[in-house]
Amino acid sequence: MKVAVFPGSFDPITNGHTDIIFRALPLFDEIVIAIGNNHEKKYFFSIEKRKQWIENIFAAEKKITVKAYEGLTVRFCTEINASFILRGLRSCVDFEYEKSISQMNSALVPGIETIFLVSKPYLSALSSTIIRDIIRNGGDVSPFLPPQMHADF
Ligand code: ADP
């Protein structure tokens, strides 16, 4: 069984995240979307809301499960027997950061491989940070979010 964890804050999930997930589906038997929940970090949306949106978006997709987790991503992978971590790359800034995390993760748990998918050009400017800024300032974020979220925006 090829199980991949797609870890992130998903605060909120965007079309950038869902594109990576849909493109990764043929590569794995199961993808666990793992929502990081760190008590010391302040999130814009609650863990319940972030989870509910993701569950709605992927309700029909049998290969996908959604879980919240705390602590080290590699520890979570070990607990659920996942050997792969999935991440998206938008830019060289993402690359430099992701390279270090990936190298440290495989130093912590040898055998865990991080698989990177490069974002589509039209999604590479999209981030949850920018979405939160637009929401705070009253802009329309619906073009950047999956249709299942539109009722909330
Ligand atoms: P984190 O807080 O761990 O960076 P995010 O929710 O911001 O979590 O991102 C989770 C993953 O999704 C990361 O690998 C990130 O690079 C990727 N990602 C986010 N937005 C996009 C996008 N527009 N295109 C491709 N990948 C993306």
mmCIF file of C-alpha atoms and ligand atoms in Angstrom:
data_model
loop_
_atom_site.group_PDB
_atom_site.id
_atom_site.type_symbol
_atom_site.label_atom_id
_atom_site.label_comp_id
_atom_site.label_asym_id
_atom_site.label_seq_id
_atom_site.Cartn_x
_atom_site.Cartn_y
_atom_site.Cartn_z
ATOM 1 C CA MET A 1 0.000 0.000 0.000
ATOM 2 C CA LYS A 2 1.441 3.341 -1.036
ATOM 3 C CA VAL A 3 0.169 5.811 1.558
ATOM 4 C CA ALA A 4 1.047 9.504 1.296
ATOM 5 C CA VAL A 5 0.475 12.232 3.834
ATOM 6 C CA PHE A 6 -0.267 15.707 2.486
ATOM 7 C CA PRO A 7 0.476 17.900 5.496
ATOM 8 C CA GLY A 8 -0.417 21.567 5.788
ATOM 9 C CA SER A 9 -2.242 24.227 7.720
ATOM 10 C CA PHE A 10 -4.965 24.534 5.048
ATOM 11 C CA ASP A 11 -5.981 27.846 6.611
ATOM 12 C CA PRO A 12 -7.976 27.752 4.342
ATOM 13 C CA ILE A 13 -7.589 25.080 1.635
ATOM 14 C CA THR A 14 -7.400 26.650 -1.858
ATOM 15 C CA ASN A 15 -7.504 25.582 -5.509
ATOM 16 C CA GLY A 16 -3.693 25.383 -5.283
ATOM 17 C CA HIS A 17 -3.884 22.600 -2.678
ATOM 18 C CA THR A 18 -6.709 20.706 -4.409
ATOM 19 C CA ASP A 19 -4.840 20.739 -7.746
ATOM 20 C CA ILE A 20 -1.823 19.060 -6.112
ATOM 21 C CA ILE A 21 -4.077 16.482 -4.400
ATOM 22 C CA PHE A 22 -6.019 15.554 -7.568
ATOM 23 C CA ARG A 23 -2.813 15.250 -9.597
ATOM 24 C CA ALA A 24 -1.241 13.021 -6.920
ATOM 25 C CA LEU A 25 -4.199 10.615 -6.750
ATOM 26 C CA PRO A 26 -2.941 8.246 -9.510
ATOM 27 C CA LEU A 27 0.424 7.945 -7.727
ATOM 28 C CA PHE A 28 -0.837 6.566 -4.402
ATOM 29 C CA ASP A 29 -3.294 4.023 -2.966
ATOM 30 C CA GLU A 30 -4.289 6.440 -0.229
ATOM 31 C CA ILE A 31 -3.692 10.125 0.487
ATOM 32 C CA VAL A 32 -4.186 11.338 4.034
ATOM 33 C CA ILE A 33 -4.761 15.075 4.140
ATOM 34 C CA ALA A 34 -3.186 15.935 7.472
ATOM 35 C CA ILE A 35 -4.247 19.231 8.986
ATOM 36 C CA GLY A 36 -1.585 20.574 11.316
ATOM 37 C CA ASN A 37 -2.945 21.865 14.582
ATOM 38 C CA ASN A 38 -0.330 23.438 16.781
ATOM 39 C CA HIS A 39 -1.700 24.855 20.045
ATOM 40 C CA GLU A 40 0.903 27.618 20.058
ATOM 41 C CA LYS A 41 -0.033 28.809 16.567
ATOM 42 C CA LYS A 42 -2.990 31.110 15.931
ATOM 43 C CA TYR A 43 -5.095 30.021 12.958
ATOM 44 C CA PHE A 44 -7.578 32.184 11.062
ATOM 45 C CA PHE A 45 -10.098 29.330 10.771
ATOM 46 C CA SER A 46 -10.852 26.720 13.443
ATOM 47 C CA ILE A 47 -9.660 23.157 13.019
ATOM 48 C CA GLU A 48 -13.327 22.066 12.760
ATOM 49 C CA LYS A 49 -13.982 24.455 9.856
ATOM 50 C CA ARG A 50 -10.760 23.630 8.005
ATOM 51 C CA LYS A 51 -11.537 19.909 8.339
ATOM 52 C CA GLN A 52 -15.189 20.251 7.324
ATOM 53 C CA TRP A 53 -14.314 22.075 4.081
ATOM 54 C CA ILE A 54 -11.736 19.438 3.108
ATOM 55 C CA GLU A 55 -14.143 16.577 3.917
ATOM 56 C CA ASN A 56 -16.845 18.191 1.759
ATOM 57 C CA ILE A 57 -14.497 18.750 -1.170
ATOM 58 C CA PHE A 58 -13.277 15.144 -1.205
ATOM 59 C CA ALA A 59 -16.465 13.401 -0.009
ATOM 60 C CA ALA A 60 -16.696 11.304 -3.203
ATOM 61 C CA GLU A 61 -13.019 10.362 -3.308
ATOM 62 C CA LYS A 62 -12.463 6.936 -1.728
ATOM 63 C CA LYS A 63 -8.666 7.179 -1.710
ATOM 64 C CA ILE A 64 -8.679 10.307 0.463
ATOM 65 C CA THR A 65 -9.017 10.592 4.216
ATOM 66 C CA VAL A 66 -8.750 13.732 6.345
ATOM 67 C CA LYS A 67 -7.112 13.843 9.772
ATOM 68 C CA ALA A 68 -5.928 16.506 12.184
ATOM 69 C CA TYR A 69 -2.528 16.014 13.806
ATOM 70 C CA GLU A 70 -0.171 17.660 16.242
ATOM 71 C CA GLY A 71 3.582 17.433 16.547
ATOM 72 C CA LEU A 72 6.128 16.093 14.092
ATOM 73 C CA THR A 73 4.844 15.187 10.639
ATOM 74 C CA VAL A 74 7.211 12.198 10.440
ATOM 75 C CA ARG A 75 5.876 10.849 13.734
ATOM 76 C CA PHE A 76 2.344 11.076 12.359
ATOM 77 C CA CYS A 77 3.503 9.264 9.180
ATOM 78 C CA THR A 78 5.006 6.457 11.267
ATOM 79 C CA GLU A 79 1.816 6.125 13.331
ATOM 80 C CA ILE A 80 -0.343 5.635 10.258
ATOM 81 C CA ASN A 81 2.216 3.630 8.221
ATOM 82 C CA ALA A 82 2.680 6.264 5.526
ATOM 83 C CA SER A 83 6.006 6.183 3.664
ATOM 84 C CA PHE A 84 5.476 9.279 1.532
ATOM 85 C CA ILE A 85 4.992 12.964 2.231
ATOM 86 C CA LEU A 86 3.409 14.988 -0.565
ATOM 87 C CA ARG A 87 4.211 18.692 -0.967
ATOM 88 C CA GLY A 88 3.595 21.340 -3.620
ATOM 89 C CA LEU A 89 6.253 23.667 -5.021
ATOM 90 C CA ARG A 90 5.304 27.134 -6.242
ATOM 91 C CA SER A 91 8.679 28.824 -6.457
ATOM 92 C CA CYS A 92 12.360 28.601 -5.590
ATOM 93 C CA VAL A 93 11.448 30.049 -2.182
ATOM 94 C CA ASP A 94 9.210 27.013 -1.569
ATOM 95 C CA PHE A 95 11.958 24.777 -2.931
ATOM 96 C CA GLU A 96 14.693 25.979 -0.542
ATOM 97 C CA TYR A 97 12.400 25.637 2.471
ATOM 98 C CA GLU A 98 10.944 22.301 1.408
ATOM 99 C CA LYS A 99 14.377 20.848 0.620
ATOM 100 C CA SER A 100 15.553 21.446 4.209
ATOM 101 C CA ILE A 101 12.371 20.057 5.739
ATOM 102 C CA SER A 102 12.531 16.999 3.479
ATOM 103 C CA GLN A 103 16.202 16.337 4.316
ATOM 104 C CA MET A 104 15.551 16.733 8.047
ATOM 105 C CA ASN A 105 12.490 14.473 7.842
ATOM 106 C CA SER A 106 14.464 11.665 6.211
ATOM 107 C CA ALA A 107 17.227 12.146 8.808
ATOM 108 C CA LEU A 108 14.599 11.701 11.534
ATOM 109 C CA VAL A 109 12.882 8.708 9.913
ATOM 110 C CA PRO A 110 14.942 7.017 7.187
ATOM 111 C CA GLY A 111 12.745 5.615 4.458
ATOM 112 C CA ILE A 112 10.265 8.491 4.383
ATOM 113 C CA GLU A 113 10.331 10.023 0.912
ATOM 114 C CA THR A 114 8.959 13.462 0.094
ATOM 115 C CA ILE A 115 7.334 13.708 -3.326
ATOM 116 C CA PHE A 116 7.043 17.191 -4.826
ATOM 117 C CA LEU A 117 4.599 18.284 -7.480
ATOM 118 C CA VAL A 118 5.200 21.623 -9.184
ATOM 119 C CA SER A 119 2.205 23.959 -9.194
ATOM 120 C CA LYS A 120 0.410 24.861 -12.381
ATOM 121 C CA PRO A 121 1.551 28.348 -13.529
ATOM 122 C CA TYR A 122 -1.900 29.877 -12.996
ATOM 123 C CA LEU A 123 -1.925 28.646 -9.376
ATOM 124 C CA SER A 124 1.617 29.548 -8.401
ATOM 125 C CA ALA A 125 0.702 32.989 -7.006
ATOM 126 C CA LEU A 126 -2.000 31.513 -4.788
ATOM 127 C CA SER A 127 -1.423 31.008 -1.073
ATOM 128 C CA SER A 128 -3.603 30.723 2.024
ATOM 129 C CA THR A 129 -1.813 33.817 3.392
ATOM 130 C CA ILE A 130 -2.987 35.941 0.451
ATOM 131 C CA ILE A 131 -6.503 34.499 0.705
ATOM 132 C CA ARG A 132 -6.651 35.512 4.397
ATOM 133 C CA ASP A 133 -5.477 39.036 3.504
ATOM 134 C CA ILE A 134 -8.167 39.377 0.831
ATOM 135 C CA ILE A 135 -10.843 38.137 3.284
ATOM 136 C CA ARG A 136 -9.703 40.601 5.982
ATOM 137 C CA ASN A 137 -10.007 43.409 3.454
ATOM 138 C CA GLY A 138 -13.407 42.418 2.099
ATOM 139 C CA GLY A 139 -12.373 41.101 -1.339
ATOM 140 C CA ASP A 140 -13.959 38.223 -3.249
ATOM 141 C CA VAL A 141 -11.949 35.035 -2.763
ATOM 142 C CA SER A 142 -14.416 32.645 -4.415
ATOM 143 C CA PRO A 143 -12.451 32.352 -7.718
ATOM 144 C CA PHE A 144 -9.551 30.849 -5.761
ATOM 145 C CA LEU A 145 -11.496 28.369 -3.641
ATOM 146 C CA PRO A 146 -13.225 25.073 -4.512
ATOM 147 C CA PRO A 147 -16.989 25.411 -5.251
ATOM 148 C CA GLN A 148 -17.892 23.441 -2.091
ATOM 149 C CA MET A 149 -16.645 26.454 -0.063
ATOM 150 C CA HIS A 150 -18.499 29.167 -1.961
ATOM 151 C CA ALA A 151 -21.505 29.154 0.349
ATOM 152 C CA ASP A 152 -19.197 30.512 3.074
ATOM 153 C CA PHE A 153 -17.662 33.322 1.002
HETATM 154 P P1 ADP B 1 2.202 24.850 5.507
HETATM 155 O O1 ADP B 1 1.736 25.732 6.618
HETATM 156 O O2 ADP B 1 2.713 23.508 5.963
HETATM 157 O O3 ADP B 1 3.111 25.479 4.472
HETATM 158 P P2 ADP B 1 0.059 25.125 3.601
HETATM 159 O O4 ADP B 1 -1.350 24.803 3.890
HETATM 160 O O5 ADP B 1 0.415 26.555 3.378
HETATM 161 O O6 ADP B 1 0.858 24.468 4.788
HETATM 162 O O7 ADP B 1 0.563 24.292 2.344
HETATM 163 C C1 ADP B 1 0.524 22.885 2.295
HETATM 164 C C2 ADP B 1 1.197 22.416 1.017
HETATM 165 O O8 ADP B 1 0.482 22.887 -0.107
HETATM 166 C C3 ADP B 1 2.628 22.927 0.840
HETATM 167 O O9 ADP B 1 3.410 21.922 0.229
HETATM 168 C C4 ADP B 1 2.461 24.075 -0.099
HETATM 169 O O10 ADP B 1 3.655 24.324 -0.844
HETATM 170 C C5 ADP B 1 1.361 23.548 -0.988
HETATM 171 N N1 ADP B 1 0.647 24.633 -1.663
HETATM 172 C C6 ADP B 1 -0.014 25.665 -1.127
HETATM 173 N N2 ADP B 1 -0.528 26.483 -2.068
HETATM 174 C C7 ADP B 1 -0.172 25.938 -3.262
HETATM 175 C C8 ADP B 1 -0.362 26.314 -4.638
HETATM 176 N N3 ADP B 1 -1.005 27.439 -4.970
HETATM 177 N N4 ADP B 1 0.148 25.505 -5.596
HETATM 178 C C9 ADP B 1 0.835 24.384 -5.256
HETATM 179 N N5 ADP B 1 1.071 23.983 -3.990
HETATM 180 C C10 ADP B 1 0.584 24.744 -3.001
#
